Amino acid sequence: MPDITNRVMAVRQHVDETVASAMAHLIEDAPDFRLNRVNPLAFARANGLGEQESIAAFLHATQFGLFELSWNVVCQSCGGVLYQAESLQGIDQHHYNCSFCSLDCEPTLDETVEITFTVDPRIRHIAAHDPDSLPLWDYTRQIFWSSGSDLPEHLAPIVGEVVLDAFEIAPGARMGRQVEMSEGVAILFDPVTHSSRFLEVTGEPTDGQRLSIEIDDAHQAGETLQVAPGLLTLDLENRTNRRIIPILWIAGEALEAILTRRVPVLTAKRLLTHQTFRDIYRTNVLDINQRFRITSLTFLFTDLKGSTELYERIGDLAAFDLVRSHFQLMHQVVSAHGGAVVKTIGDAIMATFPSPAQGVAAALDIRKVIDELNRRDSRDDLFLKVGLHSGPCLAVLMNERQDYFGQTVNVASRLQTIATPDMIFATTLVVEDEEARALLAARGRSLHGTTAFLRGLSGEIPVYGIPA
């Protein structure tokens, strides 16, 4: 295996030794299938490691040629990968169709786009690097289903009661097979071309019926054909230049039980709010014309109160050093709580977190470290105002950087302006989050509810003060 030691050593410069060692063991000793579409959250659980540091390790590993990162559009219904791209820019359609479920899927960053890592073929060649060589069920498990599908390595033993037949057809070839059809619905689905036909089995039982189906690259999906119960001769023709592997599934509760088995995955939302990702992939994340919806993201805005007076009082050089120290502390706290600093605006920062609880924890710790900074320098004039809000937004490219747009961002920004040095301000969507409420209770923080006018919004909105 070429140069693994040196490349892992380079990763070790950025992450804990335990994480880097677990990654080296994975690359050197794991079976092939575990190195295809690695789920970093599953990796963390399997090795007793922290999720944040495991994600960071895989991100650094992409920079040193150990792994390749991919963005996968996943069907929420069946867990199948509908499209795989090397970058977020490659996801350039507003909808992707799942022909297995006959559903349209919008690529939202917190629900339908997952991030996985596959070992670089220059480091170790695995069977999934040449997917057309994989046996039928290995292809279906490793290439069609996502890292969030809670399925065993080998599918064949668990699909006996939900599969009528499975075919492997060479390019340009035909294949015929007799299948006993029972009343209900069957799905003929090919995971290579993502083509499907729905067979509605109804009526009087009969034998001797015949059905011919051509499978091509047109991604045909959702056509319903009627057949009767009884013996069916199914003739299939492969009109592509690849091997196809159509599978005849029995629709029903047993199949649904298999499809809905899930484990947590690294979503695109969480990746974009990971500080290591923002540090490494500063540009080239989004295209100028792309806008991706996020159904819920937590925003934290901070600003130094009286910074202008501070510059006048202690001078530009001393004030600059103090503000820089404050920014360094902000980055450390935000990153420690699973968030990322999106940008600085003067003496203010804008940060994002996957959940309200992470934002609240960061806000409380930010105020704590600022107090410690004041004590360290024997001062009491460095005050920070903090505002928190959660809600939907758009991930966009603004001023050549990945940014966020929408009313949620505006509300969080305005909320910070009315916050006070001794009170963090948050909205209902933040404080009513179950994990956030538990965190506040554990830290002995009571909420002070009121209403406030925010510039640009019509009418008062409920806001809550959290003692700092």
PDB file of N, CA, C and O in Angstrom, residues 140-210:
ATOM      1  N   THR A 140     -25.907  -3.724  -5.507  1.00  0.00           N
ATOM      2  CA  THR A 140     -27.110  -3.102  -4.950  1.00  0.00           C
ATOM      3  C   THR A 140     -26.832  -2.508  -3.578  1.00  0.00           C
ATOM      4  O   THR A 140     -27.252  -1.383  -3.277  1.00  0.00           O
ATOM      5  N   ARG A 141     -26.095  -3.246  -2.735  1.00  0.00           N
ATOM      6  CA  ARG A 141     -25.813  -2.759  -1.383  1.00  0.00           C
ATOM      7  C   ARG A 141     -24.823  -1.603  -1.393  1.00  0.00           C
ATOM      8  O   ARG A 141     -25.023  -0.594  -0.692  1.00  0.00           O
ATOM      9  N   GLN A 142     -23.759  -1.720  -2.164  1.00  0.00           N
ATOM     10  CA  GLN A 142     -22.679  -0.738  -2.079  1.00  0.00           C
ATOM     11  C   GLN A 142     -22.871   0.490  -2.965  1.00  0.00           C
ATOM     12  O   GLN A 142     -22.367   1.566  -2.642  1.00  0.00           O
ATOM     13  N   ILE A 143     -23.576   0.327  -4.070  1.00  0.00           N
ATOM     14  CA  ILE A 143     -23.689   1.430  -5.031  1.00  0.00           C
ATOM     15  C   ILE A 143     -25.055   2.096  -4.974  1.00  0.00           C
ATOM     16  O   ILE A 143     -25.153   3.322  -5.034  1.00  0.00           O
ATOM     17  N   PHE A 144     -26.117   1.314  -4.844  1.00  0.00           N
ATOM     18  CA  PHE A 144     -27.446   1.936  -4.817  1.00  0.00           C
ATOM     19  C   PHE A 144     -27.781   2.497  -3.444  1.00  0.00           C
ATOM     20  O   PHE A 144     -28.178   3.655  -3.328  1.00  0.00           O
ATOM     21  N   TRP A 145     -27.621   1.714  -2.396  1.00  0.00           N
ATOM     22  CA  TRP A 145     -28.049   2.212  -1.094  1.00  0.00           C
ATOM     23  C   TRP A 145     -26.994   3.070  -0.420  1.00  0.00           C
ATOM     24  O   TRP A 145     -25.798   2.878  -0.590  1.00  0.00           O
ATOM     25  N   SER A 146     -27.486   4.029   0.363  1.00  0.00           N
ATOM     26  CA  SER A 146     -26.630   5.060   0.941  1.00  0.00           C
ATOM     27  C   SER A 146     -25.979   4.591   2.233  1.00  0.00           C
ATOM     28  O   SER A 146     -26.289   3.519   2.768  1.00  0.00           O
ATOM     29  N   SER A 147     -25.113   5.448   2.773  1.00  0.00           N
ATOM     30  CA  SER A 147     -24.433   5.126   4.031  1.00  0.00           C
ATOM     31  C   SER A 147     -25.389   5.181   5.213  1.00  0.00           C
ATOM     32  O   SER A 147     -25.063   4.725   6.302  1.00  0.00           O
ATOM     33  N   GLY A 148     -26.579   5.746   4.996  1.00  0.00           N
ATOM     34  CA  GLY A 148     -27.565   5.811   6.064  1.00  0.00           C
ATOM     35  C   GLY A 148     -28.474   4.608   6.120  1.00  0.00           C
ATOM     36  O   GLY A 148     -29.294   4.485   7.043  1.00  0.00           O
ATOM     37  N   SER A 149     -28.372   3.705   5.153  1.00  0.00           N
ATOM     38  CA  SER A 149     -29.200   2.504   5.146  1.00  0.00           C
ATOM     39  C   SER A 149     -28.593   1.469   6.089  1.00  0.00           C
ATOM     40  O   SER A 149     -27.440   1.069   5.922  1.00  0.00           O
ATOM     41  N   ASP A 150     -29.363   1.050   7.059  1.00  0.00           N
ATOM     42  CA  ASP A 150     -28.874   0.116   8.072  1.00  0.00           C
ATOM     43  C   ASP A 150     -29.058  -1.312   7.558  1.00  0.00           C
ATOM     44  O   ASP A 150     -29.971  -2.027   7.953  1.00  0.00           O
ATOM     45  N   LEU A 151     -28.169  -1.696   6.669  1.00  0.00           N
ATOM     46  CA  LEU A 151     -28.262  -3.000   6.017  1.00  0.00           C
ATOM     47  C   LEU A 151     -26.961  -3.767   6.218  1.00  0.00           C
ATOM     48  O   LEU A 151     -25.892  -3.164   6.336  1.00  0.00           O
ATOM     49  N   PRO A 152     -27.033  -5.092   6.227  1.00  0.00           N
ATOM     50  CA  PRO A 152     -25.804  -5.881   6.387  1.00  0.00           C
ATOM     51  C   PRO A 152     -24.944  -5.835   5.126  1.00  0.00           C
ATOM     52  O   PRO A 152     -25.400  -5.387   4.065  1.00  0.00           O
ATOM     53  N   GLU A 153     -23.719  -6.313   5.259  1.00  0.00           N
ATOM     54  CA  GLU A 153     -22.830  -6.350   4.092  1.00  0.00           C
ATOM     55  C   GLU A 153     -23.441  -7.183   2.971  1.00  0.00           C
ATOM     56  O   GLU A 153     -23.415  -6.796   1.800  1.00  0.00           O
ATOM     57  N   HIS A 154     -24.008  -8.324   3.318  1.00  0.00           N
ATOM     58  CA  HIS A 154     -24.570  -9.226   2.321  1.00  0.00           C
ATOM     59  C   HIS A 154     -26.092  -9.160   2.365  1.00  0.00           C
ATOM     60  O   HIS A 154     -26.708  -9.450   3.393  1.00  0.00           O
ATOM     61  N   LEU A 155     -26.696  -8.772   1.244  1.00  0.00           N
ATOM     62  CA  LEU A 155     -28.147  -8.600   1.191  1.00  0.00           C
ATOM     63  C   LEU A 155     -28.899  -9.898   0.939  1.00  0.00           C
ATOM     64  O   LEU A 155     -30.031 -10.060   1.393  1.00  0.00           O
ATOM     65  N   ALA A 156     -28.292 -10.803   0.193  1.00  0.00           N
ATOM     66  CA  ALA A 156     -29.019 -11.996  -0.257  1.00  0.00           C
ATOM     67  C   ALA A 156     -29.765 -12.722   0.867  1.00  0.00           C
ATOM     68  O   ALA A 156     -30.923 -13.109   0.687  1.00  0.00           O
ATOM     69  N   PRO A 157     -29.167 -12.902   2.053  1.00  0.00           N
ATOM     70  CA  PRO A 157     -29.879 -13.648   3.100  1.00  0.00           C
ATOM     71  C   PRO A 157     -31.136 -12.967   3.622  1.00  0.00           C
ATOM     72  O   PRO A 157     -31.998 -13.634   4.182  1.00  0.00           O
ATOM     73  N   ILE A 158     -31.261 -11.635   3.474  1.00  0.00           N
ATOM     74  CA  ILE A 158     -32.406 -10.945   4.075  1.00  0.00           C
ATOM     75  C   ILE A 158     -33.489 -10.581   3.067  1.00  0.00           C
ATOM     76  O   ILE A 158     -34.521 -10.046   3.451  1.00  0.00           O
ATOM     77  N   VAL A 159     -33.264 -10.830   1.776  1.00  0.00           N
ATOM     78  CA  VAL A 159     -34.235 -10.391   0.774  1.00  0.00           C
ATOM     79  C   VAL A 159     -35.094 -11.530   0.231  1.00  0.00           C
ATOM     80  O   VAL A 159     -35.914 -11.313  -0.657  1.00  0.00           O
ATOM     81  N   GLY A 160     -34.945 -12.727   0.795  1.00  0.00           N
ATOM     82  CA  GLY A 160     -35.663 -13.872   0.257  1.00  0.00           C
ATOM     83  C   GLY A 160     -37.163 -13.687   0.187  1.00  0.00           C
ATOM     84  O   GLY A 160     -37.801 -14.065  -0.804  1.00  0.00           O
ATOM     85  N   GLU A 161     -37.763 -13.070   1.213  1.00  0.00           N
ATOM     86  CA  GLU A 161     -39.212 -12.941   1.232  1.00  0.00           C
ATOM     87  C   GLU A 161     -39.713 -11.706   0.491  1.00  0.00           C
ATOM     88  O   GLU A 161     -40.920 -11.514   0.378  1.00  0.00           O
ATOM     89  N   VAL A 162     -38.827 -10.871  -0.007  1.00  0.00           N
ATOM     90  CA  VAL A 162     -39.285  -9.658  -0.702  1.00  0.00           C
ATOM     91  C   VAL A 162     -38.826  -9.608  -2.158  1.00  0.00           C
ATOM     92  O   VAL A 162     -39.093  -8.629  -2.852  1.00  0.00           O
ATOM     93  N   VAL A 163     -38.137 -10.631  -2.638  1.00  0.00           N
ATOM     94  CA  VAL A 163     -37.656 -10.652  -4.027  1.00  0.00           C
ATOM     95  C   VAL A 163     -38.196 -11.894  -4.733  1.00  0.00           C
ATOM     96  O   VAL A 163     -38.035 -13.014  -4.242  1.00  0.00           O
ATOM     97  N   LEU A 164     -38.848 -11.661  -5.874  1.00  0.00           N
ATOM     98  CA  LEU A 164     -39.340 -12.778  -6.687  1.00  0.00           C
ATOM     99  C   LEU A 164     -38.239 -13.352  -7.566  1.00  0.00           C
ATOM    100  O   LEU A 164     -38.158 -14.565  -7.779  1.00  0.00           O
ATOM    101  N   ASP A 165     -37.392 -12.463  -8.102  1.00  0.00           N
ATOM    102  CA  ASP A 165     -36.299 -12.918  -8.966  1.00  0.00           C
ATOM    103  C   ASP A 165     -35.331 -11.768  -9.170  1.00  0.00           C
ATOM    104  O   ASP A 165     -35.656 -10.587  -8.930  1.00  0.00           O
ATOM    105  N   ALA A 166     -34.132 -12.104  -9.593  1.00  0.00           N
ATOM    106  CA  ALA A 166     -33.116 -11.099  -9.900  1.00  0.00           C
ATOM    107  C   ALA A 166     -32.355 -11.563 -11.136  1.00  0.00           C
ATOM    108  O   ALA A 166     -32.107 -12.751 -11.315  1.00  0.00           O
ATOM    109  N   PHE A 167     -31.999 -10.612 -12.001  1.00  0.00           N
ATOM    110  CA  PHE A 167     -31.421 -10.925 -13.304  1.00  0.00           C
ATOM    111  C   PHE A 167     -30.090 -10.193 -13.470  1.00  0.00           C
ATOM    112  O   PHE A 167     -29.919  -9.072 -12.983  1.00  0.00           O
ATOM    113  N   GLU A 168     -29.185 -10.814 -14.166  1.00  0.00           N
ATOM    114  CA  GLU A 168     -27.931 -10.161 -14.560  1.00  0.00           C
ATOM    115  C   GLU A 168     -27.817 -10.314 -16.062  1.00  0.00           C
ATOM    116  O   GLU A 168     -27.674 -11.435 -16.568  1.00  0.00           O
ATOM    117  N   ILE A 169     -27.919  -9.178 -16.794  1.00  0.00           N
ATOM    118  CA  ILE A 169     -28.037  -9.229 -18.249  1.00  0.00           C
ATOM    119  C   ILE A 169     -26.901  -8.425 -18.875  1.00  0.00           C
ATOM    120  O   ILE A 169     -26.719  -7.233 -18.583  1.00  0.00           O
ATOM    121  N   ALA A 170     -26.150  -9.060 -19.737  1.00  0.00           N
ATOM    122  CA  ALA A 170     -25.012  -8.415 -20.401  1.00  0.00           C
ATOM    123  C   ALA A 170     -25.496  -7.348 -21.390  1.00  0.00           C
ATOM    124  O   ALA A 170     -26.658  -7.357 -21.821  1.00  0.00           O
ATOM    125  N   PRO A 171     -24.618  -6.427 -21.788  1.00  0.00           N
ATOM    126  CA  PRO A 171     -25.004  -5.400 -22.762  1.00  0.00           C
ATOM    127  C   PRO A 171     -25.562  -6.015 -24.044  1.00  0.00           C
ATOM    128  O   PRO A 171     -24.967  -6.942 -24.615  1.00  0.00           O
ATOM    129  N   GLY A 172     -26.727  -5.520 -24.473  1.00  0.00           N
ATOM    130  CA  GLY A 172     -27.341  -5.981 -25.713  1.00  0.00           C
ATOM    131  C   GLY A 172     -27.986  -7.343 -25.652  1.00  0.00           C
ATOM    132  O   GLY A 172     -28.533  -7.822 -26.651  1.00  0.00           O
ATOM    133  N   ALA A 173     -27.963  -7.991 -24.488  1.00  0.00           N
ATOM    134  CA  ALA A 173     -28.485  -9.363 -24.387  1.00  0.00           C
ATOM    135  C   ALA A 173     -29.948  -9.365 -23.954  1.00  0.00           C
ATOM    136  O   ALA A 173     -30.492  -8.370 -23.480  1.00  0.00           O
ATOM    137  N   ARG A 174     -30.574 -10.525 -24.118  1.00  0.00           N
ATOM    138  CA  ARG A 174     -31.948 -10.765 -23.676  1.00  0.00           C
ATOM    139  C   ARG A 174     -31.934 -11.873 -22.634  1.00  0.00           C
ATOM    140  O   ARG A 174     -31.062 -12.732 -22.627  1.00  0.00           O
ATOM    141  N   MET A 175     -32.973 -11.883 -21.799  1.00  0.00           N
ATOM    142  CA  MET A 175     -33.115 -12.957 -20.826  1.00  0.00           C
ATOM    143  C   MET A 175     -34.590 -13.173 -20.538  1.00  0.00           C
ATOM    144  O   MET A 175     -35.346 -12.199 -20.354  1.00  0.00           O
ATOM    145  N   GLY A 176     -35.005 -14.413 -20.503  1.00  0.00           N
ATOM    146  CA  GLY A 176     -36.384 -14.757 -20.177  1.00  0.00           C
ATOM    147  C   GLY A 176     -36.421 -15.650 -18.955  1.00  0.00           C
ATOM    148  O   GLY A 176     -35.537 -16.483 -18.742  1.00  0.00           O
ATOM    149  N   ARG A 177     -37.445 -15.450 -18.117  1.00  0.00           N
ATOM    150  CA  ARG A 177     -37.565 -16.233 -16.915  1.00  0.00           C
ATOM    151  C   ARG A 177     -39.038 -16.349 -16.561  1.00  0.00           C
ATOM    152  O   ARG A 177     -39.809 -15.392 -16.756  1.00  0.00           O
ATOM    153  N   GLN A 178     -39.461 -17.501 -16.057  1.00  0.00           N
ATOM    154  CA  GLN A 178     -40.835 -17.666 -15.596  1.00  0.00           C
ATOM    155  C   GLN A 178     -40.905 -17.351 -14.100  1.00  0.00           C
ATOM    156  O   GLN A 178     -40.089 -17.821 -13.310  1.00  0.00           O
ATOM    157  N   VAL A 179     -41.903 -16.532 -13.747  1.00  0.00           N
ATOM    158  CA  VAL A 179     -42.058 -16.072 -12.377  1.00  0.00           C
ATOM    159  C   VAL A 179     -43.501 -16.299 -11.947  1.00  0.00           C
ATOM    160  O   VAL A 179     -44.433 -15.977 -12.696  1.00  0.00           O
ATOM    161  N   GLU A 180     -43.688 -16.831 -10.754  1.00  0.00           N
ATOM    162  CA  GLU A 180     -45.028 -17.034 -10.206  1.00  0.00           C
ATOM    163  C   GLU A 180     -45.475 -15.741  -9.529  1.00  0.00           C
ATOM    164  O   GLU A 180     -44.866 -15.283  -8.559  1.00  0.00           O
ATOM    165  N   MET A 181     -46.553 -15.127 -10.070  1.00  0.00           N
ATOM    166  CA  MET A 181     -47.025 -13.842  -9.575  1.00  0.00           C
ATOM    167  C   MET A 181     -48.226 -14.038  -8.656  1.00  0.00           C
ATOM    168  O   MET A 181     -49.156 -14.770  -8.982  1.00  0.00           O
ATOM    169  N   SER A 182     -48.204 -13.363  -7.511  1.00  0.00           N
ATOM    170  CA  SER A 182     -49.334 -13.366  -6.580  1.00  0.00           C
ATOM    171  C   SER A 182     -49.959 -11.981  -6.552  1.00  0.00           C
ATOM    172  O   SER A 182     -49.306 -10.968  -6.868  1.00  0.00           O
ATOM    173  N   GLU A 183     -51.210 -11.921  -6.161  1.00  0.00           N
ATOM    174  CA  GLU A 183     -51.946 -10.657  -6.163  1.00  0.00           C
ATOM    175  C   GLU A 183     -51.219  -9.618  -5.310  1.00  0.00           C
ATOM    176  O   GLU A 183     -50.712  -9.916  -4.228  1.00  0.00           O
ATOM    177  N   GLY A 184     -51.168  -8.392  -5.817  1.00  0.00           N
ATOM    178  CA  GLY A 184     -50.478  -7.303  -5.133  1.00  0.00           C
ATOM    179  C   GLY A 184     -49.714  -6.451  -6.124  1.00  0.00           C
ATOM    180  O   GLY A 184     -50.118  -6.307  -7.290  1.00  0.00           O
ATOM    181  N   VAL A 185     -48.601  -5.889  -5.704  1.00  0.00           N
ATOM    182  CA  VAL A 185     -47.764  -5.041  -6.562  1.00  0.00           C
ATOM    183  C   VAL A 185     -46.328  -5.527  -6.493  1.00  0.00           C
ATOM    184  O   VAL A 185     -45.807  -5.817  -5.409  1.00  0.00           O
ATOM    185  N   ALA A 186     -45.698  -5.638  -7.650  1.00  0.00           N
ATOM    186  CA  ALA A 186     -44.274  -5.959  -7.732  1.00  0.00           C
ATOM    187  C   ALA A 186     -43.563  -4.813  -8.442  1.00  0.00           C
ATOM    188  O   ALA A 186     -44.155  -4.125  -9.282  1.00  0.00           O
ATOM    189  N   ILE A 187     -42.302  -4.602  -8.089  1.00  0.00           N
ATOM    190  CA  ILE A 187     -41.516  -3.511  -8.682  1.00  0.00           C
ATOM    191  C   ILE A 187     -40.304  -4.115  -9.379  1.00  0.00           C
ATOM    192  O   ILE A 187     -39.462  -4.744  -8.729  1.00  0.00           O
ATOM    193  N   LEU A 188     -40.230  -3.932 -10.690  1.00  0.00           N
ATOM    194  CA  LEU A 188     -39.049  -4.346 -11.444  1.00  0.00           C
ATOM    195  C   LEU A 188     -38.118  -3.143 -11.495  1.00  0.00           C
ATOM    196  O   LEU A 188     -38.383  -2.161 -12.190  1.00  0.00           O
ATOM    197  N   PHE A 189     -37.034  -3.203 -10.739  1.00  0.00           N
ATOM    198  CA  PHE A 189     -36.137  -2.053 -10.598  1.00  0.00           C
ATOM    199  C   PHE A 189     -34.710  -2.459 -10.910  1.00  0.00           C
ATOM    200  O   PHE A 189     -34.213  -3.460 -10.395  1.00  0.00           O
ATOM    201  N   ASP A 190     -34.059  -1.651 -11.765  1.00  0.00           N
ATOM    202  CA  ASP A 190     -32.661  -1.883 -12.097  1.00  0.00           C
ATOM    203  C   ASP A 190     -31.814  -0.797 -11.436  1.00  0.00           C
ATOM    204  O   ASP A 190     -31.905   0.378 -11.813  1.00  0.00           O
ATOM    205  N   PRO A 191     -30.974  -1.133 -10.452  1.00  0.00           N
ATOM    206  CA  PRO A 191     -30.176  -0.117  -9.767  1.00  0.00           C
ATOM    207  C   PRO A 191     -29.048   0.474 -10.604  1.00  0.00           C
ATOM    208  O   PRO A 191     -28.434   1.461 -10.197  1.00  0.00           O
ATOM    209  N   VAL A 192     -28.780  -0.113 -11.780  1.00  0.00           N
ATOM    210  CA  VAL A 192     -27.730   0.438 -12.646  1.00  0.00           C
ATOM    211  C   VAL A 192     -28.266   1.636 -13.440  1.00  0.00           C
ATOM    212  O   VAL A 192     -27.676   2.721 -13.434  1.00  0.00           O
ATOM    213  N   THR A 193     -29.397   1.437 -14.126  1.00  0.00           N
ATOM    214  CA  THR A 193     -29.979   2.522 -14.936  1.00  0.00           C
ATOM    215  C   THR A 193     -31.034   3.313 -14.178  1.00  0.00           C
ATOM    216  O   THR A 193     -31.514   4.331 -14.674  1.00  0.00           O
ATOM    217  N   HIS A 194     -31.400   2.861 -12.992  1.00  0.00           N
ATOM    218  CA  HIS A 194     -32.483   3.462 -12.205  1.00  0.00           C
ATOM    219  C   HIS A 194     -33.791   3.464 -12.995  1.00  0.00           C
ATOM    220  O   HIS A 194     -34.579   4.412 -12.917  1.00  0.00           O
ATOM    221  N   SER A 195     -34.035   2.401 -13.740  1.00  0.00           N
ATOM    222  CA  SER A 195     -35.293   2.223 -14.465  1.00  0.00           C
ATOM    223  C   SER A 195     -36.208   1.328 -13.648  1.00  0.00           C
ATOM    224  O   SER A 195     -35.746   0.436 -12.922  1.00  0.00           O
ATOM    225  N   SER A 196     -37.511   1.563 -13.762  1.00  0.00           N
ATOM    226  CA  SER A 196     -38.458   0.741 -13.010  1.00  0.00           C
ATOM    227  C   SER A 196     -39.759   0.564 -13.777  1.00  0.00           C
ATOM    228  O   SER A 196     -40.124   1.374 -14.614  1.00  0.00           O
ATOM    229  N   ARG A 197     -40.435  -0.529 -13.477  1.00  0.00           N
ATOM    230  CA  ARG A 197     -41.809  -0.780 -13.923  1.00  0.00           C
ATOM    231  C   ARG A 197     -42.567  -1.316 -12.716  1.00  0.00           C
ATOM    232  O   ARG A 197     -42.038  -2.135 -11.962  1.00  0.00           O
ATOM    233  N   PHE A 198     -43.785  -0.862 -12.562  1.00  0.00           N
ATOM    234  CA  PHE A 198     -44.634  -1.362 -11.490  1.00  0.00           C
ATOM    235  C   PHE A 198     -45.622  -2.356 -12.085  1.00  0.00           C
ATOM    236  O   PHE A 198     -46.356  -2.018 -13.029  1.00  0.00           O
ATOM    237  N   LEU A 199     -45.619  -3.561 -11.556  1.00  0.00           N
ATOM    238  CA  LEU A 199     -46.509  -4.609 -12.054  1.00  0.00           C
ATOM    239  C   LEU A 199     -47.663  -4.760 -11.070  1.00  0.00           C
ATOM    240  O   LEU A 199     -47.481  -5.192  -9.920  1.00  0.00           O
ATOM    241  N   GLU A 200     -48.858  -4.378 -11.520  1.00  0.00           N
ATOM    242  CA  GLU A 200     -50.056  -4.533 -10.699  1.00  0.00           C
ATOM    243  C   GLU A 200     -50.660  -5.900 -10.990  1.00  0.00           C
ATOM    244  O   GLU A 200     -51.135  -6.152 -12.102  1.00  0.00           O
ATOM    245  N   VAL A 201     -50.624  -6.768  -9.999  1.00  0.00           N
ATOM    246  CA  VAL A 201     -51.078  -8.151 -10.179  1.00  0.00           C
ATOM    247  C   VAL A 201     -52.508  -8.256  -9.644  1.00  0.00           C
ATOM    248  O   VAL A 201     -52.739  -8.183  -8.429  1.00  0.00           O
ATOM    249  N   THR A 202     -53.459  -8.430 -10.557  1.00  0.00           N
ATOM    250  CA  THR A 202     -54.859  -8.445 -10.165  1.00  0.00           C
ATOM    251  C   THR A 202     -55.678  -9.227 -11.182  1.00  0.00           C
ATOM    252  O   THR A 202     -55.226  -9.471 -12.303  1.00  0.00           O
ATOM    253  N   GLY A 203     -56.880  -9.617 -10.786  1.00  0.00           N
ATOM    254  CA  GLY A 203     -57.775 -10.324 -11.713  1.00  0.00           C
ATOM    255  C   GLY A 203     -57.786 -11.822 -11.475  1.00  0.00           C
ATOM    256  O   GLY A 203     -57.299 -12.336 -10.463  1.00  0.00           O
ATOM    257  N   GLU A 204     -58.338 -12.531 -12.440  1.00  0.00           N
ATOM    258  CA  GLU A 204     -58.432 -13.986 -12.354  1.00  0.00           C
ATOM    259  C   GLU A 204     -57.079 -14.633 -12.624  1.00  0.00           C
ATOM    260  O   GLU A 204     -56.360 -14.225 -13.537  1.00  0.00           O
ATOM    261  N   PRO A 205     -56.714 -15.626 -11.827  1.00  0.00           N
ATOM    262  CA  PRO A 205     -55.434 -16.305 -12.059  1.00  0.00           C
ATOM    263  C   PRO A 205     -55.375 -16.932 -13.452  1.00  0.00           C
ATOM    264  O   PRO A 205     -56.369 -17.439 -13.963  1.00  0.00           O
ATOM    265  N   THR A 206     -54.205 -16.866 -14.059  1.00  0.00           N
ATOM    266  CA  THR A 206     -54.016 -17.463 -15.383  1.00  0.00           C
ATOM    267  C   THR A 206     -52.557 -17.821 -15.572  1.00  0.00           C
ATOM    268  O   THR A 206     -51.661 -17.219 -14.972  1.00  0.00           O
ATOM    269  N   ASP A 207     -52.311 -18.825 -16.407  1.00  0.00           N
ATOM    270  CA  ASP A 207     -50.949 -19.171 -16.778  1.00  0.00           C
ATOM    271  C   ASP A 207     -50.766 -18.878 -18.266  1.00  0.00           C
ATOM    272  O   ASP A 207     -51.730 -18.659 -18.996  1.00  0.00           O
ATOM    273  N   GLY A 208     -49.534 -18.840 -18.686  1.00  0.00           N
ATOM    274  CA  GLY A 208     -49.275 -18.646 -20.106  1.00  0.00           C
ATOM    275  C   GLY A 208     -49.162 -17.193 -20.523  1.00  0.00           C
ATOM    276  O   GLY A 208     -49.017 -16.887 -21.710  1.00  0.00           O
ATOM    277  N   GLN A 209     -49.229 -16.242 -19.586  1.00  0.00           N
ATOM    278  CA  GLN A 209     -49.076 -14.834 -19.956  1.00  0.00           C
ATOM    279  C   GLN A 209     -47.600 -14.499 -20.137  1.00  0.00           C
ATOM    280  O   GLN A 209     -46.714 -15.116 -19.550  1.00  0.00           O
ATOM    281  N   ARG A 210     -47.340 -13.482 -20.958  1.00  0.00           N
ATOM    282  CA  ARG A 210     -45.967 -13.121 -21.300  1.00  0.00           C
ATOM    283  C   ARG A 210     -45.849 -11.588 -21.265  1.00  0.00           C
ATOM    284  O   ARG A 210     -46.752 -10.874 -21.681  1.00  0.00           O
TER     285      ARG A 210
END
